[in-house]
Coordinates of C-alpha atoms and ligand atoms in Angstrom, one line a residue:
X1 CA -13.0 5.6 0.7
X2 CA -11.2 3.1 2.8
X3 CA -10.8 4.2 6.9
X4 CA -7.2 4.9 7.4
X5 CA -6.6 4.4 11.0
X6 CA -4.7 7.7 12.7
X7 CA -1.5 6.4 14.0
X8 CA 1.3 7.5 16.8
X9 CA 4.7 7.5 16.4
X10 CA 6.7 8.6 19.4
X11 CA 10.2 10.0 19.4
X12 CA 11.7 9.9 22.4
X13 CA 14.1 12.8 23.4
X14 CA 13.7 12.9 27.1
X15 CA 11.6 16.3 28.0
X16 CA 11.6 17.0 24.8
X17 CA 9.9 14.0 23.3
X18 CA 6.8 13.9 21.4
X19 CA 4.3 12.6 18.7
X20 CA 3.9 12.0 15.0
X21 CA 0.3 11.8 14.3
X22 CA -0.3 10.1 10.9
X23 CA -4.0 10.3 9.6
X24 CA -6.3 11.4 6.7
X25 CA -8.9 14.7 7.7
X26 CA -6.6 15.0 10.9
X27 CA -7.0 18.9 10.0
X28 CA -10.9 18.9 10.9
X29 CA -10.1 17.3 14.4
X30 CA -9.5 17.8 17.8
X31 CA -5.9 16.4 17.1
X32 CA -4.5 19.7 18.8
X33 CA -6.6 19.5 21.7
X34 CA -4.0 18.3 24.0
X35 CA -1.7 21.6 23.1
X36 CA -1.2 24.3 25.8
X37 CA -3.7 27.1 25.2
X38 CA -2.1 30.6 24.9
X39 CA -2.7 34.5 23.6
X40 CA -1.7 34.1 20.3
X41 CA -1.1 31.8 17.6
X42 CA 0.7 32.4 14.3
X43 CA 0.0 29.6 11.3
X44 CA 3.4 30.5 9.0
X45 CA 2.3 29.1 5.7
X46 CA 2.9 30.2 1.9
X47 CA 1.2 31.2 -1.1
X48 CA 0.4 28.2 -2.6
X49 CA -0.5 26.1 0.8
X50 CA -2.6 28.5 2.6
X51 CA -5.1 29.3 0.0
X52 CA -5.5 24.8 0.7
X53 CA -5.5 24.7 4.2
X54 CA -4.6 27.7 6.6
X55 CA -8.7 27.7 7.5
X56 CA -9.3 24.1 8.4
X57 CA -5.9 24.6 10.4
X58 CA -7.4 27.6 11.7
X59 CA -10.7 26.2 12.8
X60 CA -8.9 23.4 14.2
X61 CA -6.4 25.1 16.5
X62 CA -9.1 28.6 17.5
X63 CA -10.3 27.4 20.7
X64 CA -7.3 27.3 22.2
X65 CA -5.8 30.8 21.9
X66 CA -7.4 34.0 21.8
X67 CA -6.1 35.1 18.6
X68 CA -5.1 33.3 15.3
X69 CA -2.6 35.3 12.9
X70 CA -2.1 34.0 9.9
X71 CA 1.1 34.7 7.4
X72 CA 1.7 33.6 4.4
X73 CA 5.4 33.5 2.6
X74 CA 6.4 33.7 -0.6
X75 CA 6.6 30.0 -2.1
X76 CA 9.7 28.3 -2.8
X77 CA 13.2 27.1 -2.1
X78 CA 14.8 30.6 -3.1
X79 CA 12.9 32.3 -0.4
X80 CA 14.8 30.4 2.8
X81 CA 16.5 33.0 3.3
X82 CA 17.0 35.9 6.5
X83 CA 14.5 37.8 4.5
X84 CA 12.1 35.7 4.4
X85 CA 12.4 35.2 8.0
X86 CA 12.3 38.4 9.0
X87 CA 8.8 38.3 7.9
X88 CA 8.3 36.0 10.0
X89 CA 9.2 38.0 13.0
X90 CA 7.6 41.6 11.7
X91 CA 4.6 39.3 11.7
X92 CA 5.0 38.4 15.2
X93 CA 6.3 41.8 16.4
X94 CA 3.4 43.7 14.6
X95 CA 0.5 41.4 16.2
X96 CA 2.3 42.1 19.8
X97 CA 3.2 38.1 20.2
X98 CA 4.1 36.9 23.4
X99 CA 6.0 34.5 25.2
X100 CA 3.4 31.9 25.1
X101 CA 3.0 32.3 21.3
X102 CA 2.4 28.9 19.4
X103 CA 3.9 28.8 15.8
X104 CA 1.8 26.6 13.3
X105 CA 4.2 25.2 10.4
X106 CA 1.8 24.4 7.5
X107 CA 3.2 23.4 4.3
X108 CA 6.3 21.7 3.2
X109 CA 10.1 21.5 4.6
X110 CA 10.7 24.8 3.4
X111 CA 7.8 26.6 5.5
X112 CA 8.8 24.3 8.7
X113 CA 12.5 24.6 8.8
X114 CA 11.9 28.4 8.3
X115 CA 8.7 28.4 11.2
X116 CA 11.4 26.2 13.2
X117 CA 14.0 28.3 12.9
X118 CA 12.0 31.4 13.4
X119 CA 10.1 29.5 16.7
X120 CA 13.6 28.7 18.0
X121 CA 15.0 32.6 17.8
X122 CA 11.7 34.9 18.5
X123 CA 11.8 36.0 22.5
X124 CA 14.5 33.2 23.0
X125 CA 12.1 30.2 22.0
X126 CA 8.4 29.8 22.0
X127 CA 6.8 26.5 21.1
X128 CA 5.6 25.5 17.4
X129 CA 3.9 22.7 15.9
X130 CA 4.4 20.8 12.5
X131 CA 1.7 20.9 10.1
X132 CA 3.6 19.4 6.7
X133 CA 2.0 19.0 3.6
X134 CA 4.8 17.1 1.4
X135 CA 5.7 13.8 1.3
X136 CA 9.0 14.8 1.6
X137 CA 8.0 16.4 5.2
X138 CA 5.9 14.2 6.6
X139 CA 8.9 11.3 6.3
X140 CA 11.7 13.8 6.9
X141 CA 11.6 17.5 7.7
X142 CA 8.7 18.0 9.7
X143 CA 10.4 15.5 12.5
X144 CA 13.6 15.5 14.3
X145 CA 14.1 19.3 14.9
X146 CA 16.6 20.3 12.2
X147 CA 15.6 24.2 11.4
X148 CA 17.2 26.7 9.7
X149 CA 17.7 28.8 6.6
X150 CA 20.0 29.0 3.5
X151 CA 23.3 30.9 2.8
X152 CA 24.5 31.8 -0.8
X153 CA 27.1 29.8 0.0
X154 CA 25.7 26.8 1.6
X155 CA 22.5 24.8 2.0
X156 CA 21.1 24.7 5.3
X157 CA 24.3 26.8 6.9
X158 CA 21.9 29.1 9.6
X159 CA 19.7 27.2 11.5
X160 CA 19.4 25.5 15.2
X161 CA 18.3 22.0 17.0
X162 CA 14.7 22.9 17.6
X163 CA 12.0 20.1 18.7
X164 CA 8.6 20.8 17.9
X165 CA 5.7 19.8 19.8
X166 CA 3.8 18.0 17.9
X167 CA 3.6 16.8 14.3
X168 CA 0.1 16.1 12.3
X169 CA 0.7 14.7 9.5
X170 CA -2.7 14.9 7.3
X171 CA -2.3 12.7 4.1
X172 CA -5.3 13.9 2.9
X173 CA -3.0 16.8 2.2
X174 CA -1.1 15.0 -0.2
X175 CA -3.9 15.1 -3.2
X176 CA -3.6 18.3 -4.1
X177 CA 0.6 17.7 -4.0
X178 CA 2.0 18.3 -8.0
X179 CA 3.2 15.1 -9.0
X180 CA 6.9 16.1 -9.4
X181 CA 6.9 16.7 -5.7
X182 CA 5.3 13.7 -4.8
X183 CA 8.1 11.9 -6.4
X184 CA 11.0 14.2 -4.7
X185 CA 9.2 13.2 -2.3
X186 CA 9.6 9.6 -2.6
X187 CA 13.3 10.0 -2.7
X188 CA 13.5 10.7 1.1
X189 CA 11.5 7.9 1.3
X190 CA 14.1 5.5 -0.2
X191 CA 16.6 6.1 1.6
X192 CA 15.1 4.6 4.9
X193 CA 16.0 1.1 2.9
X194 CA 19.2 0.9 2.2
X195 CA 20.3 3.0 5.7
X196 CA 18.7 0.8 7.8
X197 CA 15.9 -1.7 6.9
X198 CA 16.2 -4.1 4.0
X199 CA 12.4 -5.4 4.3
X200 CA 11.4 -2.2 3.6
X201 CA 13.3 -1.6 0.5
X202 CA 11.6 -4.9 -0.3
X203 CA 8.2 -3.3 0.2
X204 CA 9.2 -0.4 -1.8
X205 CA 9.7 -2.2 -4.4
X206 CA 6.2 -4.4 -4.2
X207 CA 4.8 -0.9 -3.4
X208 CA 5.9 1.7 -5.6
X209 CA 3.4 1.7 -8.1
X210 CA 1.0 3.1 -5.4
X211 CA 2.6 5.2 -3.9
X212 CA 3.0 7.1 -7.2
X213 CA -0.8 6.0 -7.6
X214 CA -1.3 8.2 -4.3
X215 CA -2.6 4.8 -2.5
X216 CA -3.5 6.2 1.0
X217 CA -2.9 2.6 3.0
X218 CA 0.2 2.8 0.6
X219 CA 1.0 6.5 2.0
X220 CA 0.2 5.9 5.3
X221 CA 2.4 2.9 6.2
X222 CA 5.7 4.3 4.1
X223 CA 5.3 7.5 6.1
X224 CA 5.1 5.8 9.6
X225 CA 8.0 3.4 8.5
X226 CA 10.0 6.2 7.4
X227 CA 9.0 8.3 10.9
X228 CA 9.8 5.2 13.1
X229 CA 13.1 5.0 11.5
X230 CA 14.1 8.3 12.1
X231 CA 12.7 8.1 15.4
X232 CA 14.9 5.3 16.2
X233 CA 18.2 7.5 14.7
X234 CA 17.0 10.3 16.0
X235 CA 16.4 8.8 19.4
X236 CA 19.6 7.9 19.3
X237 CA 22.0 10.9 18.2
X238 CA 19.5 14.2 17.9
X239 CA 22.4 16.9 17.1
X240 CA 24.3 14.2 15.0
X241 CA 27.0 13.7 16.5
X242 CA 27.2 10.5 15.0
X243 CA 24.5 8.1 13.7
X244 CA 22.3 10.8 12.9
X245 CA 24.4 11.6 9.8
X246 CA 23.2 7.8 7.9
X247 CA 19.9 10.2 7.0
X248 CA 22.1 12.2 5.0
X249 CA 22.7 9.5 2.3
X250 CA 22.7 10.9 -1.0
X251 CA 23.1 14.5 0.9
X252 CA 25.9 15.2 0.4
X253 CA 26.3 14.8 -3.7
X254 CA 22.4 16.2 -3.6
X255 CA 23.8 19.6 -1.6
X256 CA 26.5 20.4 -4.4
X257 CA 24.0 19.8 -7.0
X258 CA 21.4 22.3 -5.4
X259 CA 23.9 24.8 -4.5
X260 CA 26.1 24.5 -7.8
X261 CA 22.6 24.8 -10.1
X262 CA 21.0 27.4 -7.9
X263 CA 18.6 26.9 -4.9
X264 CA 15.5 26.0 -6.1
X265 CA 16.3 24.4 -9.9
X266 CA 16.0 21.5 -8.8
X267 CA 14.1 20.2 -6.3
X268 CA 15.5 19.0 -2.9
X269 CA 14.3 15.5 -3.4
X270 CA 15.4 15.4 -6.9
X271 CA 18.8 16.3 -5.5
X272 CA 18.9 13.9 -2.9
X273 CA 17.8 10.5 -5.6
X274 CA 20.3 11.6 -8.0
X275 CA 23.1 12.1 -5.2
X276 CA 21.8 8.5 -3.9
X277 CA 22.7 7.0 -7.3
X278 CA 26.1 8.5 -6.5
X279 CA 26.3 7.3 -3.1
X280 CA 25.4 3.7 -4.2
X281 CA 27.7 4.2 -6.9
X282 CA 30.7 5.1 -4.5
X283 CA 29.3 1.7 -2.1
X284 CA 29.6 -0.5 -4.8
X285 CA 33.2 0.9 -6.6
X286 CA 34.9 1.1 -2.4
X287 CA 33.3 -3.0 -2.5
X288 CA 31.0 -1.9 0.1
X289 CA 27.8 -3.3 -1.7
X290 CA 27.6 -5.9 -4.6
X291 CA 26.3 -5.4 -8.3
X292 CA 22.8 -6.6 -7.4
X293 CA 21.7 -4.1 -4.5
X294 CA 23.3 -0.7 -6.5
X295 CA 20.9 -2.5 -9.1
X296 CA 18.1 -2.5 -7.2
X297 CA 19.2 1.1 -5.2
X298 CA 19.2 2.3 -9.0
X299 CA 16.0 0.8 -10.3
X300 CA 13.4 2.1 -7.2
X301 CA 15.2 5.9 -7.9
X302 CA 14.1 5.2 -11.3
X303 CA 11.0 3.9 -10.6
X304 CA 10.1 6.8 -8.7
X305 CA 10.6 9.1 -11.7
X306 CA 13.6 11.0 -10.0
X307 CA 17.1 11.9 -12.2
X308 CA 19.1 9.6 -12.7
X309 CA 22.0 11.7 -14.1
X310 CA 23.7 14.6 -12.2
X311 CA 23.7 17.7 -13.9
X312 CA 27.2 19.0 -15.0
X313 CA 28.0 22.3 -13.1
X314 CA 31.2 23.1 -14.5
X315 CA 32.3 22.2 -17.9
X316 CA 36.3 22.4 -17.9
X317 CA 36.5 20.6 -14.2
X318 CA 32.9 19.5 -13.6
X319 CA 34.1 16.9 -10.7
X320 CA 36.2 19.3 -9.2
X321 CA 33.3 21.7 -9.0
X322 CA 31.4 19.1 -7.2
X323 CA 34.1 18.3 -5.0
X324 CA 34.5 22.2 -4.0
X325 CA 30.8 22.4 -3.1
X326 CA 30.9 19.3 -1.1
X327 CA 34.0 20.6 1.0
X328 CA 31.1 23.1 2.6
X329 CA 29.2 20.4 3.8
X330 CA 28.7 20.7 6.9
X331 CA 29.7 16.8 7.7
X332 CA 33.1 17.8 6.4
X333 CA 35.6 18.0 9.2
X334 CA 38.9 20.1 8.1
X335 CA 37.7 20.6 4.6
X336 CA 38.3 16.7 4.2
X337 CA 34.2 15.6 3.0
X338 CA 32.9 12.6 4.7
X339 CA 30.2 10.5 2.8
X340 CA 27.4 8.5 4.1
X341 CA 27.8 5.0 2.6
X342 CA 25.7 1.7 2.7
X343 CA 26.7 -2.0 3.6
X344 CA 24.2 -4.3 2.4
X345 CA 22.9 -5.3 5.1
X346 CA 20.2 -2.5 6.3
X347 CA 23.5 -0.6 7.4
X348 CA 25.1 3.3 6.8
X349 CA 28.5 4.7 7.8
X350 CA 30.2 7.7 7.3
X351 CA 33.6 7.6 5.7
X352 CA 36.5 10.1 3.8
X353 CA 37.2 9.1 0.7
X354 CA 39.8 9.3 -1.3
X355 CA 39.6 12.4 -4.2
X356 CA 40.2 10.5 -6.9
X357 CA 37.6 7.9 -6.8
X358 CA 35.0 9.9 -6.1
X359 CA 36.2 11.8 -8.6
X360 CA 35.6 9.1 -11.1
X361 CA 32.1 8.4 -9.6
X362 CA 31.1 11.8 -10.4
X363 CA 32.6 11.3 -14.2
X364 CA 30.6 8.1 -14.3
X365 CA 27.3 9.5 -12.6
X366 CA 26.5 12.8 -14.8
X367 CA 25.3 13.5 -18.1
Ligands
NAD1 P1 8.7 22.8 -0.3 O1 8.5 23.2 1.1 O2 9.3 23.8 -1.2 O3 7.3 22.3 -0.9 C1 7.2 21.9 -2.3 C2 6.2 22.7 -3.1 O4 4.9 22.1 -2.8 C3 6.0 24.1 -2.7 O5 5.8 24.8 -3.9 C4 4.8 24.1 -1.8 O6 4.2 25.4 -1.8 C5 4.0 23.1 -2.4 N1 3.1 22.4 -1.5 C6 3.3 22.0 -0.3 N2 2.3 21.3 0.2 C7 1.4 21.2 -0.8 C8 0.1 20.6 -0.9 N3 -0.4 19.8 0.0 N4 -0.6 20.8 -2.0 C9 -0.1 21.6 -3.0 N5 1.1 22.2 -3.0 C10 1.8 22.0 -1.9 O7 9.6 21.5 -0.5 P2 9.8 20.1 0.4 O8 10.2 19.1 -0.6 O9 8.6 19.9 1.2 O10 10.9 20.5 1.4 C11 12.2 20.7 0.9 C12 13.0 21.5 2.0 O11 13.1 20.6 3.2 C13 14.4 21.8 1.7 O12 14.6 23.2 2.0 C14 15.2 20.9 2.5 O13 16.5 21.5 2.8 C15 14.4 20.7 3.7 N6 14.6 19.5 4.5 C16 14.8 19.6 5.8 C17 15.0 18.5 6.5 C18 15.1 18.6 8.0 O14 15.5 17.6 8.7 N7 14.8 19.7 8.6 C19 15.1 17.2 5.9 C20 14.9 17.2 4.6 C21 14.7 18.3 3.8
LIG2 N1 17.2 15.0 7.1 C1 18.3 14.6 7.9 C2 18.2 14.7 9.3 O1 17.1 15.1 9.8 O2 19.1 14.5 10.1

């Protein structure tokens, strides 16, 4: 097995700053050991994940508090939810948890914005550590300190800006990863390319085949990339005030299409590479981009096995659907939706658009 060397990423956020640790077996080492030690710790994991991992985590992590509770939650995209967090918190409450309390998010975006969220609420805020197990995690979710839950009528609605102390990213954890999430996964991936570095949508195209191939030097270097990148945004704008809204690209189409077909039919990375076709889609009809990069946008989403065509949610008014689901979003300001849009060069904005022409992107863009 070739050595894959464990690499640092540092996102700089003042007092709140801290590192990305990218490694294979980083779950069997003293990774953790420079963590402050404390009573309790609680490893928030699910059903499917903690069976894999919640021991060597355990093991890892048990000389440095006194006690290690484990939970695990019910797996899936249908279960972010208030009840679901409330587990969270009898969990805490029951094992008497206090202040000093160090939450363990193990598994993928859905465990760690829940465990984030949950981390940022219990006893005002106790610290918590990010332990993700998706692709789509270790390049997106797990850093940056976005947290929160669903609501029926909106993804992501409930939630707060909540850094975490660390995260490990273990891509050893990626083997046992079904292959349709390592290619949601791959979506959030992508997007790092046309937002904001051109030679790596060049790689990604040179490199796609092992990344599906689950090529660990392959693995390792997109999910650094894809961490420096949104260390660099992040560093920049960390409750998106501005900038911070390029890593939305594809969001915002992706968000309707989750909501309108039910949390949880489709996965969030699937969402996201069919709502970058659209995005790209909408660059190339406002001139924004020409014919040869929506070409190659189009082609790596392909590549990567995601949808291509967005599912039709309403069939007397299917754009307007789309359009009514978007106005929730929460980069809309006065109900007018603002979309995240490429340049060509390596470059995002954010921009209204007009009704009508997205209207005939959306026409154009589902099946
Ligand atoms: P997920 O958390 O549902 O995980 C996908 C599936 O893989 C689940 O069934 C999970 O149990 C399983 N799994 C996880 N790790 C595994 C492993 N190593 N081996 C086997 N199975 C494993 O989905 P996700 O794609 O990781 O995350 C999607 C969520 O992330 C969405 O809720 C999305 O809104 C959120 N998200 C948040 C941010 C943020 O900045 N906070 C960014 C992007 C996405
Ligand atoms: N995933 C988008 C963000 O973290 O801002």
């Amino acid at each position: 097995m070739t050595e894959i060397a464990t690499q640092h990423v540092p996102i700089s956020l003042g007092e709140r700053s801290y590192t990305i640790c990218i490694g294979r077996g980083l779950l069997n080492r003293d990774v953790f050991a420079g963590l402050p030690a404390g009573n309790h710790a609680l490893i928030v994991t699910n059903t499917q994940v903690g069976p894999l991992y919640a021991a060597a985590l355990r093991d890892a992590i048990e000389s440095k508090f006194q006690q290690v509770h484990i939970i695990e939650l019910p797996d899936g995209e249908g279960y972010k939810n208030w009840e679901t967090l409330n587990l969270v918190f009898d969990a805490l409450l029951s094992a008497r948890c206090d202040r000093k309390t160090t939450l363990f998010a193990l598994g993928g975006g859905v465990v760690g914005d829940m465990t984030g969220f949950a981390a940022a609420c219990y006893m005002r805020g106790v610290p918590f550590v990010q332990v993700p197990t998706t692709l789509l995690s270790q390049v997106d979710s797990s850093v940056g300190g976005k947290t929160g839950i669903n609501h029926p009528m909106g993804k992501n609605m409930i939630g707060a800006f909540y850094q975490p102390l660390m995260v490990v990213c273990d891509i050893g954890t990626l083997n046992t990863l079904p292959e349709r999430e390592l290619k949601a996964g791959l979506a959030e991936v992508i997007k790092y390319g046309p937002i904001a570095d051109m030679d790596f949508l060049g790689w990604l195209e040179s490199n796609m085949d092992a990344l599906l191939a689950r090529n660990a030097e392959a693995l390792a270097y997109a999910i650094r990339r894809s961490c420096e990148i949104k260390a660099m945004v992040v560093g920049k704008d960390e409750r998106e005030s501005g900038l911070r809204a390029i890593l939305n690209f594809g969001h915002t189409f992706g968000h309707a299409i989750e909501a309108g077909m039910g949390y949880g039919r489709w996965l969030h990375g699937e969402a996201v590479g069919c709502g970058m076709v659209m995005a790209a889609e909408l660059s190339a009809q406002l001139e924004l981009i020409d014919g040869d990069l929506l070409s190659r946008v189009r082609r790596l989403i392909e590549r990567a096995g995601l949808p291509m065509k967005g599912p039709v949610l309403d069939s007397t008014d299917n754009a307007g659907r789309y359009l009514e689901l978007m106005r929730v979003d929460k980069k809309a300001d006065a109900g007018a939706i603002r979309y995240v849009v490429v340049h060509g060069s390596g470059r995002a904005t954010m921009q209204a658009v007009d009704d009508d022409i997205v209207r005939q992107v959306i026409e154009r863009c589902c099946a």
